[in-house]
């Protein structure tokens, strides 16, 4: 994906409508700038890829990029408060740095601006789909919250949550450009929906592996999920075949060293390999659907597929 | 990995589903990544038959026929038989009738199990459930076309075995047999609405209780007594409760796929609330109905102890369920299953003791 500086991306998309981020609201601008600058803007960059290959007008691209980043960042603001997280993107979380009330209101504000700007654009199907995605996001968060301290949850159940929470934004990135161009073909959109879910699942599973220091190039804190009482997808996979006593000890581990000592390095590495193999099958399914997608696109649009083909590498294997 | 995605409106879709597209390959339908939209597409993994690891014959037969489901029919059949006057038979001997009726019910159960497997396969609903009916088609162990032919074969055998019994008293038994088949077909129809829900519940109740009890009475030239109607209703209600306790784990997939099932229509909170009431009231009604049995005290006392234990365990489990993805949903299904097996065995033992 094109290397665009985060600052320039941020400046591009923060203000779509002159009424976005009015100066008379104290700290709102600071709060949002803080949050956005720590991120990679991946979803907005994905929109740019679509815009370039589908000949989407610049203002429309700006709207779509702003929409997805606003929704994503709104969810982060609320998530951090719900989870009582102290760090986000290497910095103090908004609710701690400012106040919980500001964090909630800032998240609500971003979602409200999304609705205002989208409805001004005039494509009702885009508004409806975006509202559905926000709804899915909230449902996913609601259900995930109920799974804290439930260490008997299965991979299937976790996938259902991730489909609502993580994958919904990827699905939106793939489908919204076509909706904005008023292409509503159902086969096309169902294909994109499936691909979006696969991307979301791969991204989430890769993120879950970071917790266990696998391909942790960003230096993310380890065992964060486990310590907060949440069994992520790799945590489930690692422990599902263990005897109950050992499993209990592993789930109570306070460090990765302690966890590996209980399991053995070989067992741990074998499980990582097995988990990767399962996800390689998901990547194959994604490429199959990509081929199916290319048959539905026009000749000019097909160059999009060469960019989409790189996404599993980026999202799962974390290769730039 | 060879994959194929087709539209459901494409004729190739049914060929893949039936397994008739190739002699040397099987098409395994993959679960769609999304359930909340009406899907026009289906993706299959195409596997060479030689690559599919089949289990041994015993396990394959068990997975195909699901003989454990025969318990649903066996209990009312045996309890009714133990309570009947077997003196005045017209043509066939008692022993012959018992064997024919037992076998025809067993084979009919196999037919119904296969039909359920096929219904799930053609509706692709097994892809969404946490506990699909069978792995036979899901894992490519057999072709759907073969399973369908087998199901008709079993129906034919069941009809053949039952025919001497029916010929003896056609005016009473033909309507029962027809009603059984119609009610069974009604179970697989996917329709929405309160009327459908009530009809579905009634179908389950009638199929598991009254039809077997009344049919058994008629076969042995007996008129159903109060005790038999009590048994029929008690067992039918028990089966309804057992099914709902096990189905609760399917709440989210059924809701997302817009299923017409009871729990999907009710929602999480209402279902949980209703189950709390049913866990207590249905066993109490069942105990009340046992009071119509001869030597009622044995039935009531023994099953009261059993139900009391399981009511506490089930209620405790139900109260721990905080969402439609809670791991306690599986625990509840597992406890309900144990409750069902133990209850069935105890009833048969008491029936033997008191006959």
XYZ file of C-alpha atoms in Angstrom:
675
model
C 0.000 0.000 0.000
C 1.138 3.487 -0.817
C 3.341 5.054 1.805
C 1.524 8.217 2.827
C 2.588 10.139 5.889
C 0.097 9.867 8.677
C 0.151 13.602 9.214
C -0.750 14.327 5.651
C -3.487 11.674 5.691
C -4.832 13.125 8.909
C -4.940 16.640 7.489
C -6.630 15.343 4.354
C -9.511 13.636 6.048
C -10.118 15.315 9.375
C -12.204 18.125 7.924
C -14.671 17.138 5.222
C -17.385 19.607 6.079
C -16.598 23.098 7.454
C -18.688 22.253 10.516
C -16.420 19.319 11.475
C -14.506 19.962 14.705
C -15.685 23.477 15.572
C -13.161 25.501 17.516
C -15.567 26.339 20.338
C -15.514 22.778 21.727
C -12.597 22.666 24.178
C -10.071 19.846 23.861
C -11.977 17.965 21.146
C -9.394 18.761 18.489
C -6.504 17.851 20.796
C -8.149 14.633 21.840
C -8.709 13.530 18.255
C -5.286 14.645 16.969
C -3.652 12.695 19.800
C -5.535 9.544 18.901
C -5.231 9.721 15.137
C -1.495 10.456 15.036
C -0.690 7.275 16.903
C -2.347 5.095 14.298
C -1.361 3.855 10.864
C -4.529 4.983 9.076
C -4.621 1.597 7.368
C -8.301 1.703 6.594
C -8.128 5.166 5.070
C -5.196 4.029 2.930
C -7.244 1.058 1.780
C -9.963 3.467 0.681
C -7.333 5.359 -1.292
C -6.372 2.151 -3.134
C -10.009 1.666 -4.129
C -10.347 5.309 -5.114
C -7.347 5.147 -7.436
C -8.472 1.947 -9.123
C -12.190 2.636 -9.360
C -11.847 6.297 -10.404
C -13.712 7.568 -7.357
C -13.908 11.375 -7.203
C -11.537 12.959 -4.691
C -14.236 14.420 -2.428
C -15.982 11.057 -2.271
C -12.706 9.379 -1.389
C -12.174 11.944 1.358
C -15.646 11.294 2.736
C -15.166 7.526 2.743
C -11.724 7.771 4.349
C -13.009 10.125 7.022
C -16.020 7.913 7.698
C -14.026 4.786 8.325
C -11.368 6.471 10.444
C -13.996 8.264 12.504
C -15.896 5.023 13.150
C -12.709 3.166 13.975
C -11.430 5.848 16.328
C -14.829 6.246 17.979
C -14.789 2.544 18.761
C -11.278 2.846 20.199
C -12.293 5.747 22.451
C -15.225 3.796 23.833
C -13.368 0.457 24.013
C -10.539 1.942 26.057
C -12.991 3.302 28.603
C -14.971 0.045 28.770
C -11.774 -1.976 29.199
C -10.209 0.647 31.499
C -7.072 0.531 29.322
C -4.284 2.922 30.233
C -2.391 2.918 26.940
C -3.427 3.240 23.326
C -0.875 3.419 20.520
C 1.881 3.969 23.044
C 0.178 6.946 24.671
C -2.128 7.539 27.621
C -5.701 6.760 26.662
C -8.118 9.596 26.103
C -10.360 8.824 29.072
C -7.383 8.977 31.416
C -5.672 11.952 29.834
C -8.851 13.998 29.596
C -11.958 12.607 31.326
C -14.193 9.570 30.809
C -17.020 11.930 29.900
C -14.961 13.546 27.163
C -13.937 10.153 25.802
C -17.585 9.041 25.541
C -18.715 12.332 24.044
C -15.817 12.432 21.583
C -16.718 8.957 20.346
C -20.368 9.935 20.017
C -19.353 13.126 18.248
C -17.335 11.243 15.627
C -20.253 8.901 14.920
C -22.632 11.843 14.666
C -20.367 13.623 12.164
C -20.220 10.435 10.125
C -24.004 10.416 9.862
C -24.208 14.124 9.074
C -21.598 14.012 6.326
C -22.830 10.770 4.773
C -26.423 11.917 4.657
C -25.232 15.157 3.059
C -23.547 13.055 0.362
C -27.032 11.805 -0.548
C -26.522 8.076 -1.072
C -29.111 6.527 1.240
C -27.807 2.974 0.751
C -24.394 4.112 1.913
C -25.931 5.705 4.991
C -27.944 2.560 5.717
C -24.962 0.240 5.280
C -22.754 2.427 7.460
C -25.399 2.458 10.182
C -25.557 -1.358 10.014
C -21.789 -1.587 10.381
C -21.812 0.693 13.433
C -24.592 -1.448 14.859
C -22.562 -4.636 14.231
C -19.545 -3.051 15.900
C -21.568 -2.278 18.997
C -23.120 -5.745 19.083
C -19.660 -7.281 18.870
C -18.408 -5.105 21.725
C -21.503 -5.935 23.791
C -21.052 -9.669 23.380
C -17.272 -9.554 23.835
C -17.758 -7.807 27.146
C -19.884 -10.732 28.308
C -17.064 -13.174 27.507
C -14.552 -11.650 29.951
C -13.402 -14.350 32.389
C -15.157 -17.024 30.318
C -12.181 -19.260 29.562
C -14.309 -22.056 28.128
C -15.263 -20.031 25.077
C -14.498 -21.722 21.719
C -12.804 -20.453 18.567
C -16.121 -20.549 16.763
C -17.667 -18.234 19.356
C -14.688 -15.875 19.219
C -14.934 -15.761 15.427
C -18.551 -14.675 15.690
C -17.543 -11.772 17.929
C -14.669 -10.775 15.663
C -16.901 -10.885 12.624
C -19.071 -8.260 14.272
C -16.312 -6.201 15.843
C -13.192 -6.331 13.674
C -14.339 -7.629 10.326
C -17.235 -5.206 9.953
C -14.870 -2.298 9.288
C -12.897 -4.256 6.713
C -16.129 -5.241 5.015
C -17.110 -1.607 4.943
C -13.801 -0.648 3.326
C -14.350 -3.164 0.543
C -18.034 -2.497 -0.096
C -18.511 1.223 0.471
C -16.532 2.388 -2.596
C -18.844 0.343 -4.836
C -21.931 1.581 -2.997
C -20.667 5.147 -3.367
C -20.414 4.493 -7.112
C -24.003 3.186 -6.963
C -23.001 -0.350 -7.882
C -25.323 -2.504 -5.786
C -24.857 -5.870 -7.506
C -25.679 -8.478 -4.851
C -23.185 -11.127 -5.998
C -20.393 -8.553 -6.001
C -21.284 -7.349 -2.524
C -21.634 -10.811 -1.059
C -18.207 -11.685 -2.431
C -16.755 -8.517 -0.904
C -18.547 -9.243 2.366
C -16.953 -12.694 2.569
C -13.538 -11.288 1.675
C -13.909 -8.546 4.257
C -14.689 -11.069 6.957
C -11.668 -13.147 6.031
C -9.436 -10.079 6.209
C -10.916 -9.100 9.549
C -10.438 -12.600 10.907
C -6.829 -12.765 9.705
C -6.098 -9.359 11.155
C -7.634 -10.270 14.505
C -5.845 -13.598 14.721
C -2.558 -11.904 13.885
C -3.278 -9.341 16.592
C -4.006 -12.175 19.004
C -0.635 -13.732 18.177
C 1.088 -10.434 19.064
C -0.090 -11.009 22.613
C 2.165 -14.074 22.631
C 5.079 -12.226 20.993
C 4.613 -13.852 17.585
C 5.629 -11.474 14.791
C 5.437 -8.704 17.374
C 7.354 -6.120 15.332
C 5.549 -3.255 17.061
C 6.710 -4.336 20.523
C 3.169 -4.665 21.867
C 2.810 -5.537 25.568
C 2.542 -9.282 26.123
C -0.313 -11.364 27.545
C -2.468 -8.258 27.839
C -5.636 -10.115 26.827
C -5.047 -13.026 29.191
C -4.256 -10.743 32.112
C -7.470 -8.812 31.535
C -9.423 -12.084 31.630
C -9.996 -12.447 27.917
C -9.143 -15.650 26.081
C -8.189 -14.686 22.535
C -8.154 -16.983 19.501
C -4.562 -18.170 19.908
C -4.971 -18.470 23.659
C -7.889 -20.820 23.022
C -5.945 -22.776 20.404
C -2.876 -23.097 22.616
C -4.778 -24.415 25.620
C -7.704 -26.374 24.210
C -6.028 -29.786 24.369
C -4.389 -29.362 27.775
C -5.380 -31.252 30.901
C -7.641 -29.090 33.109
C -5.031 -28.517 35.847
C -2.293 -27.501 33.458
C -4.709 -25.338 31.511
C -5.672 -23.482 34.652
C -2.007 -22.776 35.460
C -1.282 -21.627 31.908
C -4.261 -19.266 31.905
C -3.065 -17.783 35.182
C 0.434 -17.071 33.813
C 1.739 -13.594 34.477
C 4.508 -13.660 31.876
C 5.262 -15.334 28.583
C 8.323 -16.957 30.118
C 6.196 -18.541 32.813
C 3.674 -19.742 30.218
C 6.348 -21.305 27.995
C 7.981 -22.959 30.990
C 4.691 -24.688 31.748
C 4.162 -25.850 28.172
C 7.680 -26.270 26.775
C 9.075 -24.225 23.938
C 8.501 -27.059 21.449
C 4.814 -27.413 22.292
C 4.366 -23.663 22.014
C 6.145 -23.420 18.647
C 4.280 -26.449 17.266
C 1.000 -24.815 18.179
C 2.024 -21.595 16.445
C 2.808 -23.595 13.291
C -0.536 -25.419 13.490
C -2.404 -22.154 13.993
C -0.611 -20.599 11.033
C -1.594 -23.580 8.872
C -5.252 -23.104 9.725
C -5.003 -19.444 8.782
C -3.168 -20.273 5.557
C -6.389 -22.064 4.542
C -8.316 -18.865 5.224
C -5.809 -16.988 3.054
C -6.344 -19.542 0.262
C -10.076 -19.040 0.563
C -9.548 -15.277 0.318
C -7.496 -15.652 -2.882
C -10.155 -17.942 -4.329
C -12.814 -15.306 -3.670
C -10.522 -12.616 -5.094
C -10.398 -14.573 -8.335
C -14.196 -14.864 -8.234
C -14.372 -11.113 -7.646
C -12.135 -10.296 -10.602
C -14.578 -12.105 -12.902
C -17.262 -9.656 -11.800
C -15.250 -6.474 -12.355
C -14.725 -4.498 -15.530
C -11.319 -4.642 -17.202
C -10.329 -1.258 -15.782
C -11.393 -2.218 -12.289
C -9.494 -5.501 -12.291
C -6.184 -3.819 -11.449
C -7.672 -3.360 -7.987
C -7.242 -7.097 -7.458
C -3.458 -6.945 -7.562
C -3.579 -4.580 -4.567
C -6.162 -6.644 -2.728
C -4.018 -9.747 -3.224
C -1.334 -8.232 -0.973
C -3.635 -7.655 1.991
C -3.349 -11.079 3.704
C 0.451 -10.678 3.699
C 0.110 -7.284 5.325
C -2.569 -8.173 7.803
C -1.641 -11.695 8.884
C 2.067 -12.047 8.277
C 2.572 -8.362 9.081
C 4.886 -7.962 6.103
C 5.067 -4.418 4.758
C -6.994 -26.505 -1.690
C -9.544 -26.656 -4.532
C -12.477 -24.349 -3.953
C -15.559 -23.582 -5.974
C -18.005 -20.736 -5.482
C -21.350 -20.852 -7.235
C -24.642 -19.055 -7.066
C -27.429 -21.016 -5.422
C -29.565 -20.387 -8.497
C -26.956 -22.181 -10.631
C -27.872 -25.838 -11.492
C -24.293 -26.736 -10.569
C -25.108 -25.813 -6.944
C -27.435 -28.801 -6.525
C -25.050 -31.125 -8.301
C -22.344 -30.130 -5.835
C -24.721 -30.488 -2.910
C -26.005 -33.880 -4.071
C -22.497 -35.109 -4.852
C -23.478 -36.090 -8.380
C -21.020 -33.729 -10.095
C -18.230 -36.318 -9.946
C -17.650 -39.968 -9.040
C -14.176 -39.385 -7.680
C -14.691 -36.127 -5.790
C -16.880 -34.726 -3.018
C -17.933 -31.140 -2.524
C -17.940 -30.073 1.114
C -19.966 -26.889 1.666
C -17.996 -24.335 3.662
C -19.624 -22.187 6.265
C -20.179 -18.695 4.868
C -18.218 -16.109 6.814
C -21.443 -14.123 7.294
C -24.846 -15.328 8.367
C -26.812 -12.145 8.666
C -27.563 -11.639 5.006
C -29.503 -13.833 2.612
C -26.697 -15.535 0.769
C -26.902 -16.208 -2.921
C -23.456 -17.753 -3.005
C -22.063 -21.005 -1.684
C -18.402 -22.016 -1.508
C -17.399 -25.674 -1.589
C -14.100 -27.382 -0.925
C -13.590 -30.058 -3.574
C -11.841 -33.119 -2.201
C -10.871 -36.353 -3.934
C -12.807 -39.183 -2.318
C -9.527 -41.043 -1.772
C -8.310 -38.204 0.443
C -11.313 -38.229 2.758
C -10.590 -40.149 5.943
C -13.655 -42.170 6.776
C -14.153 -43.664 10.229
C -14.625 -47.391 10.812
C -17.936 -48.988 9.816
C -19.362 -48.938 13.338
C -18.714 -45.252 13.796
C -19.950 -44.467 10.291
C -23.193 -46.369 10.900
C -23.636 -44.703 14.269
C -23.106 -41.254 12.760
C -25.426 -42.022 9.857
C -28.324 -43.597 11.738
C -28.009 -41.929 15.171
C -29.528 -44.900 17.027
C -29.442 -43.002 20.339
C -32.399 -40.949 19.107
C -34.482 -44.118 19.195
C -34.713 -43.581 22.946
C -37.307 -40.888 22.242
C -39.588 -43.564 20.783
C -38.404 -46.553 22.810
C -39.476 -45.153 26.184
C -43.163 -44.530 25.359
C -43.268 -47.773 23.352
C -41.938 -49.930 26.202
C -43.881 -48.205 28.970
C -47.084 -48.590 26.973
C -46.329 -52.226 26.195
C -45.649 -53.043 29.868
C -49.039 -51.643 30.824
C -51.193 -53.349 28.174
C -53.470 -56.313 28.336
C -51.953 -58.689 25.804
C -54.535 -61.446 25.861
C -56.879 -60.951 22.967
C -54.891 -60.736 19.714
C -56.528 -61.435 16.357
C -54.083 -62.720 13.759
C -50.462 -62.305 14.783
C -48.939 -63.598 17.992
C -47.865 -61.165 20.695
C -44.216 -61.962 20.154
C -44.493 -61.304 16.396
C -46.294 -58.030 17.002
C -43.705 -56.849 19.519
C -40.868 -57.639 17.137
C -42.580 -56.075 14.116
C -43.587 -52.926 15.966
C -40.179 -52.550 17.609
C -38.348 -52.976 14.314
C -40.678 -50.733 12.322
C -40.307 -47.962 14.920
C -36.534 -48.401 14.912
C -36.263 -48.275 11.139
C -38.688 -45.345 10.976
C -36.425 -43.499 13.425
C -33.500 -44.130 11.076
C -35.553 -42.710 8.189
C -36.407 -39.592 10.222
C -32.772 -39.098 11.283
C -31.595 -39.320 7.689
C -34.291 -36.904 6.556
C -33.176 -34.438 9.208
C -29.557 -34.770 8.065
C -30.645 -34.142 4.489
C -32.870 -31.188 5.397
C -29.982 -29.535 7.230
C -27.669 -30.240 4.300
C -29.982 -28.813 1.617
C -30.858 -25.770 3.722
C -27.141 -25.464 4.617
C -28.330 -24.835 8.179
C -25.807 -27.332 9.597
C -23.103 -24.833 8.662
C -24.446 -22.379 11.228
C -25.283 -24.717 14.103
C -22.825 -25.524 16.856
C -24.140 -29.087 16.907
C -25.256 -30.208 13.442
C -27.317 -33.370 13.060
C -24.601 -35.440 11.449
C -21.031 -35.359 10.144
C -21.830 -37.773 7.341
C -22.369 -35.106 4.712
C -20.464 -32.329 6.442
C -17.238 -34.323 6.241
C -17.930 -35.900 2.864
C -18.168 -39.468 4.181
C -21.168 -40.117 1.934
C -22.942 -38.371 -0.919
C -26.255 -36.679 -0.234
C -27.819 -38.607 -3.131
C -26.825 -41.898 -1.436
C -28.186 -40.785 1.936
C -31.462 -39.797 0.286
C -31.825 -43.191 -1.374
C -31.018 -44.887 1.932
C -33.680 -42.877 3.720
C -36.356 -43.985 1.241
C -35.103 -47.548 1.610
C -35.573 -47.344 5.381
C -39.026 -45.875 4.940
C -39.895 -48.762 2.634
C -38.622 -51.305 5.164
C -40.525 -49.572 7.984
C -43.731 -49.688 5.915
C -43.140 -53.325 5.081
C -42.584 -54.274 8.723
C -45.600 -52.266 9.861
C -47.938 -53.491 7.125
C -49.044 -56.751 8.842
C -49.881 -54.679 11.933
C -51.738 -52.069 9.910
C -53.624 -54.658 7.850
C -55.048 -56.075 11.080
C -56.635 -52.742 12.003
C -56.412 -50.391 9.034
C -59.211 -48.068 10.172
C -57.235 -47.124 13.288
C -53.617 -47.388 12.177
C -53.568 -45.963 8.645
C -54.582 -42.460 9.835
C -51.897 -42.633 12.567
C -49.183 -43.617 10.118
C -50.183 -40.869 7.689
C -50.347 -38.315 10.472
C -46.858 -39.325 11.628
C -45.401 -38.812 8.172
C -47.155 -35.482 7.654
C -46.107 -34.128 11.044
C -42.549 -35.233 10.441
C -42.353 -33.448 7.095
C -43.738 -30.335 8.786
C -40.744 -30.246 11.130
C -38.360 -29.347 8.315
C -40.314 -26.489 6.869
C -38.667 -23.140 7.481
C -41.462 -20.698 8.008
C -41.909 -17.707 10.275
C -44.711 -16.622 12.507
C -46.312 -17.496 15.824
C -48.620 -20.054 14.199
C -45.673 -21.954 12.783
C -43.938 -21.932 16.168
C -46.971 -23.401 17.897
C -47.410 -25.966 15.134
C -43.741 -26.965 15.324
C -43.922 -27.444 19.104
C -47.111 -29.455 18.708
C -45.474 -31.634 16.033
C -42.585 -32.472 18.357
C -44.939 -33.208 21.238
C -47.251 -35.427 19.175
C -44.459 -37.325 17.434
C -42.623 -38.196 20.613
C -45.566 -38.984 22.891
C -49.165 -39.501 21.840
C -48.616 -41.087 18.420
C -46.310 -43.806 19.749
C -48.468 -44.496 22.817
C -51.795 -44.557 20.977
C -50.305 -46.544 18.089
C -48.907 -49.168 20.444
C -52.274 -49.487 22.209
C -54.116 -49.985 18.932
C -51.617 -52.537 17.595
C -52.296 -54.709 20.657
C -56.055 -54.248 20.439
C -56.240 -52.016 23.500
C -58.025 -48.739 23.966
C -55.771 -46.028 25.418
C -56.580 -45.515 29.092
C -56.077 -42.441 31.241
C -52.653 -43.719 32.221
C -51.640 -43.911 28.556
C -52.755 -40.357 27.792
C -50.881 -39.236 30.901
C -47.745 -41.003 29.678
C -48.144 -39.567 26.188
C -48.431 -35.980 27.395
C -45.732 -36.380 30.072
C -43.191 -37.771 27.656
C -44.084 -35.301 24.897
C -43.621 -32.367 27.297
C -40.350 -33.793 28.535
C -39.022 -34.054 24.957
C -40.050 -30.444 24.290
C -38.128 -29.233 27.358
C -35.103 -31.353 26.544
C -34.977 -29.986 22.996
C -35.285 -26.353 24.119
C -32.529 -26.723 26.715
C -30.224 -28.132 24.068
C -31.249 -25.573 21.428
C -30.435 -22.539 23.563
C -26.782 -22.789 22.423
C -27.956 -22.171 18.843
C -29.521 -18.820 19.743
C -27.012 -16.618 17.954
C -26.589 -18.627 14.735
C -30.371 -19.131 14.421
C -31.049 -15.434 14.989
C -28.389 -14.285 12.523
C -29.615 -16.655 9.832
C -33.197 -15.488 10.464
C -34.306 -18.966 11.406
C -37.941 -19.543 12.292
C -36.934 -21.573 15.346
C -38.546 -20.828 18.675
C -35.480 -19.404 20.428
C -34.577 -17.152 17.498
C -38.064 -15.640 17.571
C -38.124 -15.205 21.371
C -34.666 -13.653 21.834
C -32.097 -14.257 24.544
C -33.717 -12.632 27.573
C -37.202 -14.050 27.024
C -35.860 -17.530 26.247
C -33.718 -17.555 29.388
C -36.668 -16.390 31.468
C -39.004 -18.962 29.931
C -36.501 -21.792 30.384
C -36.188 -20.907 34.090
C -39.934 -21.459 34.408
C -40.063 -24.570 32.199
C -37.194 -26.299 34.037
C -39.420 -26.326 37.133
C -42.947 -26.558 35.757
C -42.539 -29.318 33.193
C -40.991 -31.851 35.598
C -43.759 -30.949 38.061
C -46.433 -31.541 35.429
C -44.746 -34.818 34.506
C -44.790 -35.899 38.168
C -48.446 -34.932 38.368
C -49.223 -37.034 35.306
C -47.392 -40.009 36.825
C -50.014 -40.013 39.582
C -52.374 -41.579 37.018
C -50.073 -44.592 36.740
C -50.652 -47.792 38.759
C -48.313 -47.853 41.789
C -47.903 -44.151 41.232
C -45.782 -43.649 44.359
C -42.781 -45.450 42.788
C -42.925 -43.329 39.651
C -43.432 -40.073 41.492
C -40.884 -40.643 44.258
C -38.045 -41.913 42.057
C -38.415 -39.311 39.351
C -38.952 -36.528 41.905
C -35.522 -37.235 43.389
C -33.956 -37.314 39.934
C -35.645 -34.143 38.721
C -34.883 -32.256 41.943
C -31.185 -32.846 41.489
C -31.172 -31.843 37.843
C -33.430 -28.823 38.330
C -30.862 -27.364 40.724
C -27.937 -28.120 38.416
C -29.714 -26.847 35.292
C -30.946 -23.705 36.996
C -27.463 -22.943 38.288
C -26.035 -23.375 34.800
C -28.786 -21.293 33.204
C -28.157 -18.433 35.627
C -24.469 -18.379 34.676
C -25.280 -17.777 31.012
C -24.635 -14.092 30.370
C -24.766 -13.977 26.595
C -25.653 -16.005 23.542
C -21.988 -16.984 23.162
C -21.371 -18.083 26.728
C -19.532 -21.371 27.158
C -22.171 -22.337 29.764
C -24.608 -22.895 26.880
C -22.710 -26.087 25.990
C -22.705 -27.074 29.652
C -26.484 -26.680 29.767
C -26.920 -28.826 26.644
C -24.652 -31.484 28.115
C -26.482 -31.534 31.470
C -29.855 -31.714 29.710
C -28.588 -34.674 27.691
C -27.493 -36.549 30.843
C -30.838 -35.715 32.455
C -32.630 -37.144 29.434
C -30.660 -40.402 29.355
C -30.967 -41.045 33.088
C -34.674 -40.190 33.109
C -35.315 -42.552 30.178
C -33.395 -45.432 31.782
C -35.124 -44.959 35.131
C -38.551 -44.926 33.493
C -37.842 -48.171 31.649
C -36.554 -49.812 34.841
C -39.611 -48.718 36.836
C -41.821 -49.934 33.987
C -40.184 -53.343 34.176
C -40.482 -53.474 37.962
C -44.132 -52.486 38.076
C -45.465 -54.475 35.096
